[in-house]
Short mmCIF file of C-alpha atoms in Angstrom, two decimals:
data_model
loop_
_atom_site.label_atom_id
_atom_site.label_comp_id
_atom_site.label_asym_id
_atom_site.label_seq_id
_atom_site.Cartn_x
_atom_site.Cartn_y
_atom_site.Cartn_z
CA MET A 1 -63.20 4.60 -45.66
CA LYS A 2 -66.70 3.09 -45.79
CA LEU A 3 -68.21 3.55 -42.32
CA ASP A 4 -71.92 3.98 -43.09
CA GLY A 5 -74.04 1.96 -40.77
CA ARG A 6 -71.19 1.24 -38.39
CA ARG A 7 -71.78 1.62 -34.64
CA SER A 8 -70.16 4.34 -32.52
CA SER A 9 -68.16 3.56 -29.42
CA GLU A 10 -69.67 4.36 -26.07
CA ASN A 11 -66.17 4.64 -24.51
CA VAL A 12 -65.75 8.25 -25.60
CA GLU A 13 -65.89 11.26 -23.34
CA ASP A 14 -66.29 14.67 -24.96
CA ARG A 15 -64.46 17.42 -23.03
CA ARG A 16 -64.40 19.95 -25.80
CA GLY A 17 -65.22 23.29 -24.28
CA LYS A 18 -64.21 22.03 -20.85
CA SER A 19 -60.46 22.46 -21.05
CA VAL A 20 -58.21 22.81 -18.03
CA GLY A 21 -55.45 25.38 -17.99
CA LYS A 22 -53.76 27.12 -20.84
CA ALA A 23 -50.80 25.84 -22.80
CA THR A 24 -47.78 28.11 -22.68
CA LEU A 25 -47.28 27.68 -26.40
CA GLY A 26 -50.03 27.91 -28.96
CA ILE A 27 -50.66 25.38 -31.75
CA GLY A 28 -49.62 27.83 -34.47
CA GLY A 29 -46.20 28.43 -33.02
CA THR A 30 -45.52 24.90 -31.88
CA ILE A 31 -46.93 22.62 -34.59
CA VAL A 32 -43.51 21.23 -35.56
CA VAL A 33 -42.40 20.97 -31.96
CA GLY A 34 -45.65 19.34 -30.91
CA LEU A 35 -45.55 16.78 -33.69
CA ILE A 36 -41.95 15.91 -32.92
CA VAL A 37 -42.89 15.51 -29.27
CA TRP A 38 -45.70 13.13 -30.10
CA LEU A 39 -43.98 11.27 -32.89
CA MET A 40 -40.37 11.37 -31.71
CA GLY A 41 -39.89 12.67 -28.19
CA GLY A 42 -38.87 10.39 -25.37
CA ASN A 43 -41.55 10.66 -22.67
CA PRO A 44 -44.28 12.98 -24.01
CA MET A 45 -45.87 13.15 -20.57
CA ASP A 46 -42.94 15.22 -19.22
CA VAL A 47 -43.25 17.75 -22.01
CA ILE A 48 -47.04 17.88 -21.81
CA THR A 49 -46.94 18.66 -18.14
CA GLN A 50 -44.28 21.36 -18.62
CA GLN A 51 -46.30 23.07 -21.32
CA LEU A 52 -49.25 23.74 -19.02
CA SER A 53 -48.89 27.07 -17.33
CA ASP A 54 -52.08 26.80 -15.29
CA THR A 55 -54.02 23.72 -14.24
CA SER A 56 -56.99 25.54 -12.73
CA PRO A 57 -60.34 24.59 -14.34
CA THR A 58 -61.61 26.99 -17.02
CA GLN A 59 -64.74 26.86 -19.11
CA GLN A 60 -64.16 27.75 -22.76
CA THR A 61 -66.60 29.16 -25.24
CA TYR A 62 -66.69 26.45 -27.85
CA THR A 63 -69.27 25.68 -30.48
CA PRO A 64 -68.35 22.71 -32.69
CA ASN A 65 -68.93 23.24 -36.37
CA ALA A 66 -70.14 20.62 -38.85
CA GLU A 67 -66.55 19.52 -39.64
CA ASP A 68 -65.75 19.08 -35.94
CA GLU A 69 -68.88 16.95 -35.42
CA LYS A 70 -68.01 14.85 -38.45
CA SER A 71 -64.54 14.26 -37.03
CA ALA A 72 -65.95 13.36 -33.66
CA GLU A 73 -68.34 10.80 -35.15
CA PHE A 74 -65.50 9.39 -37.23
CA VAL A 75 -63.33 8.89 -34.16
CA LYS A 76 -66.16 7.13 -32.36
CA LYS A 77 -66.69 4.72 -35.25
CA ILE A 78 -63.01 3.97 -35.67
CA LEU A 79 -62.66 3.33 -31.92
CA ALA A 80 -65.68 1.01 -32.10
CA GLY A 81 -63.94 -0.83 -34.94
CA THR A 82 -60.84 -1.32 -32.85
CA GLU A 83 -62.98 -2.62 -29.99
CA ASP A 84 -64.63 -5.20 -32.20
CA ILE A 85 -61.41 -6.40 -33.85
CA TRP A 86 -59.21 -6.55 -30.77
CA THR A 87 -61.92 -8.29 -28.76
CA GLU A 88 -61.95 -10.93 -31.50
CA ILE A 89 -58.20 -11.23 -31.72
CA PHE A 90 -57.74 -11.48 -27.95
CA LYS A 91 -60.48 -14.10 -27.74
CA GLU A 92 -58.82 -16.16 -30.46
CA ASN A 93 -55.64 -16.11 -28.34
CA GLY A 94 -57.34 -17.11 -25.10
CA MET A 95 -57.39 -13.61 -23.59
CA THR A 96 -59.97 -10.93 -22.72
CA TYR A 97 -59.75 -7.47 -24.28
CA VAL A 98 -60.50 -4.52 -22.13
CA SER A 99 -61.36 -1.51 -24.29
CA PRO A 100 -59.60 1.80 -23.67
CA LYS A 101 -61.41 5.08 -23.08
CA LEU A 102 -60.95 7.99 -25.47
CA ILE A 103 -61.23 11.61 -24.45
CA MET A 104 -61.75 14.35 -27.00
CA PHE A 105 -60.71 17.81 -25.86
CA ASN A 106 -59.70 21.15 -27.27
CA GLY A 107 -56.84 23.29 -25.94
CA ALA A 108 -55.84 21.47 -22.78
CA THR A 109 -57.12 19.01 -20.24
CA THR A 110 -55.86 16.67 -17.57
CA SER A 111 -54.96 12.98 -17.76
CA GLY A 112 -53.85 10.18 -15.52
CA CYS A 113 -50.31 10.93 -16.81
CA GLY A 114 -50.45 14.68 -16.10
CA GLY A 115 -51.58 17.58 -18.25
CA ALA A 116 -52.63 17.12 -21.84
CA SER A 117 -52.17 19.88 -24.44
CA SER A 118 -53.34 20.14 -28.04
CA SER A 119 -49.77 21.15 -29.06
CA THR A 120 -48.39 17.74 -28.12
CA GLY A 121 -50.76 15.67 -30.30
CA PRO A 122 -52.70 12.50 -29.52
CA PHE A 123 -51.26 10.15 -26.91
CA TYR A 124 -52.15 7.07 -24.83
CA CYS A 125 -51.86 7.19 -21.02
CA PRO A 126 -51.35 3.71 -19.50
CA ALA A 127 -52.11 5.00 -16.04
CA ASP A 128 -55.78 5.50 -16.85
CA GLN A 129 -55.86 3.33 -20.03
CA THR A 130 -57.13 6.36 -22.02
CA ILE A 131 -56.40 7.92 -25.40
CA TYR A 132 -56.43 11.72 -25.53
CA ILE A 133 -56.92 13.69 -28.75
CA ASP A 134 -57.66 17.22 -29.83
CA LEU A 135 -59.49 16.77 -33.13
CA SER A 136 -57.70 19.80 -34.62
CA PHE A 137 -54.78 17.41 -35.01
CA PHE A 138 -56.41 16.00 -38.13
CA LYS A 139 -56.36 19.46 -39.69
CA GLN A 140 -52.68 19.79 -38.76
CA MET A 141 -51.95 16.43 -40.41
CA LYS A 142 -53.58 17.62 -43.59
CA ASN A 143 -52.33 21.21 -43.68
CA GLU A 144 -48.86 20.94 -42.12
CA LEU A 145 -47.76 17.40 -42.98
CA ASN A 146 -49.58 16.67 -46.22
CA ALA A 147 -50.86 13.51 -44.51
CA GLY A 148 -54.62 13.91 -44.78
CA GLY A 149 -57.30 11.35 -45.53
CA ASP A 150 -59.73 9.15 -43.59
CA PHE A 151 -57.41 6.18 -43.34
CA ALA A 152 -54.53 8.36 -42.25
CA TYR A 153 -56.64 9.71 -39.40
CA ALA A 154 -57.84 6.17 -38.55
CA TYR A 155 -54.15 5.13 -38.39
CA VAL A 156 -53.56 7.74 -35.69
CA ILE A 157 -56.35 6.31 -33.53
CA ALA A 158 -55.34 2.71 -34.28
CA HIS A 159 -51.72 3.46 -33.38
CA GLU A 160 -52.72 4.77 -29.96
CA VAL A 161 -54.99 1.73 -29.47
CA GLY A 162 -51.92 -0.31 -30.38
CA HIS A 163 -50.19 1.16 -27.33
CA HIS A 164 -53.19 0.04 -25.24
CA VAL A 165 -52.78 -3.50 -26.62
CA GLN A 166 -49.12 -3.33 -25.59
CA ASN A 167 -50.20 -2.21 -22.16
CA LEU A 168 -52.67 -5.07 -21.79
CA LEU A 169 -50.02 -7.56 -22.97
CA GLY A 170 -47.48 -6.24 -20.46
CA THR A 171 -45.17 -4.90 -23.17
CA LEU A 172 -45.20 -1.26 -22.00
CA GLY A 173 -44.41 -2.23 -18.41
CA LYS A 174 -41.45 -4.31 -19.53
CA VAL A 175 -40.19 -1.55 -21.82
CA ASN A 176 -40.37 1.04 -19.05
CA GLN A 177 -38.49 -1.21 -16.71
CA GLU A 178 -35.81 -1.93 -19.26
CA GLN A 179 -35.40 1.72 -20.26
CA GLN A 180 -34.52 2.65 -16.64
CA ARG A 181 -31.21 0.80 -16.88
CA LEU A 182 -30.35 1.72 -20.47
CA SER A 183 -28.33 4.61 -21.87
CA LYS A 184 -30.20 7.40 -23.68
CA LYS A 185 -29.26 5.96 -27.05
CA GLU A 186 -30.43 2.43 -26.17
CA SER A 187 -33.57 3.79 -24.49
CA ASN A 188 -34.44 5.64 -27.68
CA ARG A 189 -33.98 2.44 -29.66
CA MET A 190 -36.33 0.66 -27.28
CA SER A 191 -38.84 3.44 -27.92
CA VAL A 192 -38.46 2.96 -31.65
CA ARG A 193 -39.23 -0.76 -31.25
CA THR A 194 -42.29 0.12 -29.17
CA GLU A 195 -43.64 2.62 -31.68
CA LEU A 196 -43.03 0.41 -34.67
CA GLN A 197 -44.99 -2.38 -33.00
CA ALA A 198 -47.90 0.04 -32.39
CA ASP A 199 -47.70 0.88 -36.13
CA PHE A 200 -47.86 -2.87 -36.86
CA TYR A 201 -50.84 -3.33 -34.60
CA ALA A 202 -52.61 -0.46 -36.41
CA GLY A 203 -52.08 -2.38 -39.65
CA VAL A 204 -53.38 -5.61 -38.05
CA TRP A 205 -56.53 -3.80 -37.00
CA ALA A 206 -57.02 -2.41 -40.51
CA TYR A 207 -56.59 -5.85 -42.08
CA HIS A 208 -59.31 -7.38 -39.96
CA ASP A 209 -61.60 -4.37 -40.05
CA ASN A 210 -61.57 -4.53 -43.84
CA LYS A 211 -62.08 -8.29 -43.76
CA ASN A 212 -65.10 -7.96 -41.45
CA PHE A 213 -66.64 -4.77 -42.72
CA ASN A 214 -65.20 -4.13 -46.20
CA SER A 215 -64.19 -0.71 -44.90
CA ILE A 216 -61.15 0.10 -47.01
CA GLU A 217 -61.69 1.94 -50.30
CA PRO A 218 -59.29 2.60 -53.17
CA GLY A 219 -56.60 5.02 -52.10
CA ASP A 220 -57.05 4.42 -48.37
CA ILE A 221 -53.93 2.23 -48.00
CA GLU A 222 -51.87 4.80 -49.89
CA GLU A 223 -53.11 7.52 -47.48
CA GLY A 224 -52.06 5.46 -44.47
CA LEU A 225 -48.63 4.59 -45.85
CA ASN A 226 -48.11 8.25 -46.85
CA ALA A 227 -48.93 9.31 -43.29
CA ALA A 228 -46.44 6.81 -41.91
CA THR A 229 -43.82 8.24 -44.27
CA GLN A 230 -44.57 11.85 -43.42
CA ILE A 231 -44.15 11.26 -39.67
CA GLY A 232 -40.87 9.40 -39.73
CA ASP A 233 -38.22 10.65 -37.31
CA ASP A 234 -35.76 11.34 -40.12
CA ARG A 235 -38.27 13.36 -42.15
CA LEU A 236 -39.51 15.42 -39.20
CA GLN A 237 -36.01 16.19 -37.95
CA MET A 238 -34.93 17.28 -41.42
CA GLN A 239 -37.98 19.56 -41.73
CA ALA A 240 -37.47 21.03 -38.29
CA GLN A 241 -33.73 21.57 -38.23
CA GLY A 242 -32.29 20.69 -41.63
CA TYR A 243 -30.37 17.62 -40.44
CA THR A 244 -31.00 14.32 -38.66
CA VAL A 245 -29.69 12.86 -35.40
CA PRO A 246 -30.29 9.09 -35.65
CA ASP A 247 -29.42 8.44 -32.02
CA ALA A 248 -32.33 10.74 -31.08
CA PHE A 249 -34.89 8.83 -33.15
CA ASN A 250 -37.76 7.62 -30.92
CA HIS A 251 -40.43 6.46 -33.33
CA GLY A 252 -38.58 5.14 -36.34
CA THR A 253 -37.66 6.40 -39.75
CA SER A 254 -40.17 6.94 -42.52
CA ALA A 255 -39.14 3.69 -44.16
CA GLN A 256 -39.44 1.74 -40.90
CA ARG A 257 -42.87 3.13 -39.99
CA LYS A 258 -44.19 2.42 -43.49
CA ARG A 259 -42.71 -1.05 -43.45
CA TRP A 260 -44.25 -2.13 -40.12
CA LEU A 261 -47.64 -0.57 -40.83
CA ASN A 262 -47.70 -2.32 -44.20
CA LYS A 263 -46.64 -5.63 -42.61
CA GLY A 264 -49.63 -5.48 -40.31
CA LEU A 265 -51.90 -4.55 -43.23
CA GLN A 266 -50.63 -7.43 -45.35
CA THR A 267 -50.52 -10.22 -42.70
CA GLY A 268 -53.17 -9.39 -40.10
CA ASP A 269 -51.19 -11.70 -37.81
CA ILE A 270 -50.41 -10.32 -34.37
CA ASN A 271 -47.71 -12.93 -33.91
CA GLN A 272 -45.59 -11.42 -36.70
CA GLY A 273 -45.08 -8.09 -35.01
CA ASN A 274 -42.43 -8.77 -32.42
CA THR A 275 -40.17 -5.80 -33.15
CA PHE A 276 -38.14 -6.57 -30.04
CA ASN A 277 -36.64 -9.75 -31.49
CA VAL A 278 -35.42 -8.14 -34.70
CA PRO A 279 -31.84 -6.82 -34.90
CA PHE A 280 -32.15 -3.02 -34.74
CA SER A 281 -30.39 -2.58 -38.07
CA ASN A 282 -33.07 -4.78 -39.71
CA LEU A 283 -36.11 -2.95 -38.41
#
């Protein structure tokens, strides 16, 4: 992606080296589990909280290297891009966009939704309207999932911002209410719809970011669509256990995730992403 000269977001808090507690499972031993939690699991907050064995403050010895600092600056620029684009889209639709906060941490920290651990991957907490990310996740995407690349990493940030958009629009609140009365299978399907819409919103952001800033370079779209494919429920379950359980899908199959991200990329129209009005079999 071409980001030279782009502004950096001021809505970023750097907690690297200021982690809280210690995760009971390390990244090396829980990479598959952590990715499945983030990309497939029902309520990641429950698992995140359970994985923290100690929530007492601890000061870590942490010195970011050049690659870490490059990733941090990348995240700040991508978040700034989402701020610009969603402010514009909301204004066009007679609404006011309130930007989310983003917290970078390493190891573990606390959030408005409970504990946050690097082994669970990036997530959005609606309680404090904040995105949490351990930047080592980008390395995991590249090394463990074969899903590297600037646009793939931008897709991760934009997807979480997509959840923030859903929160502002009242979608998350309605989904949570609805899930309380649904069976586990139907609740999972509701989660799939929610996640696919966040994928769509990520694509919408990329469409307008490229239109405004000419940010997308050759190969970027392929990187994003590859990442969407690599993190499909069916693919991750097959890698983790050798078989799939469709009723347990919470984020959508590889084909679904790729389809909705691509739809956002091609249309840039927020009104074409109502995943809740599409028959489930047609998602």
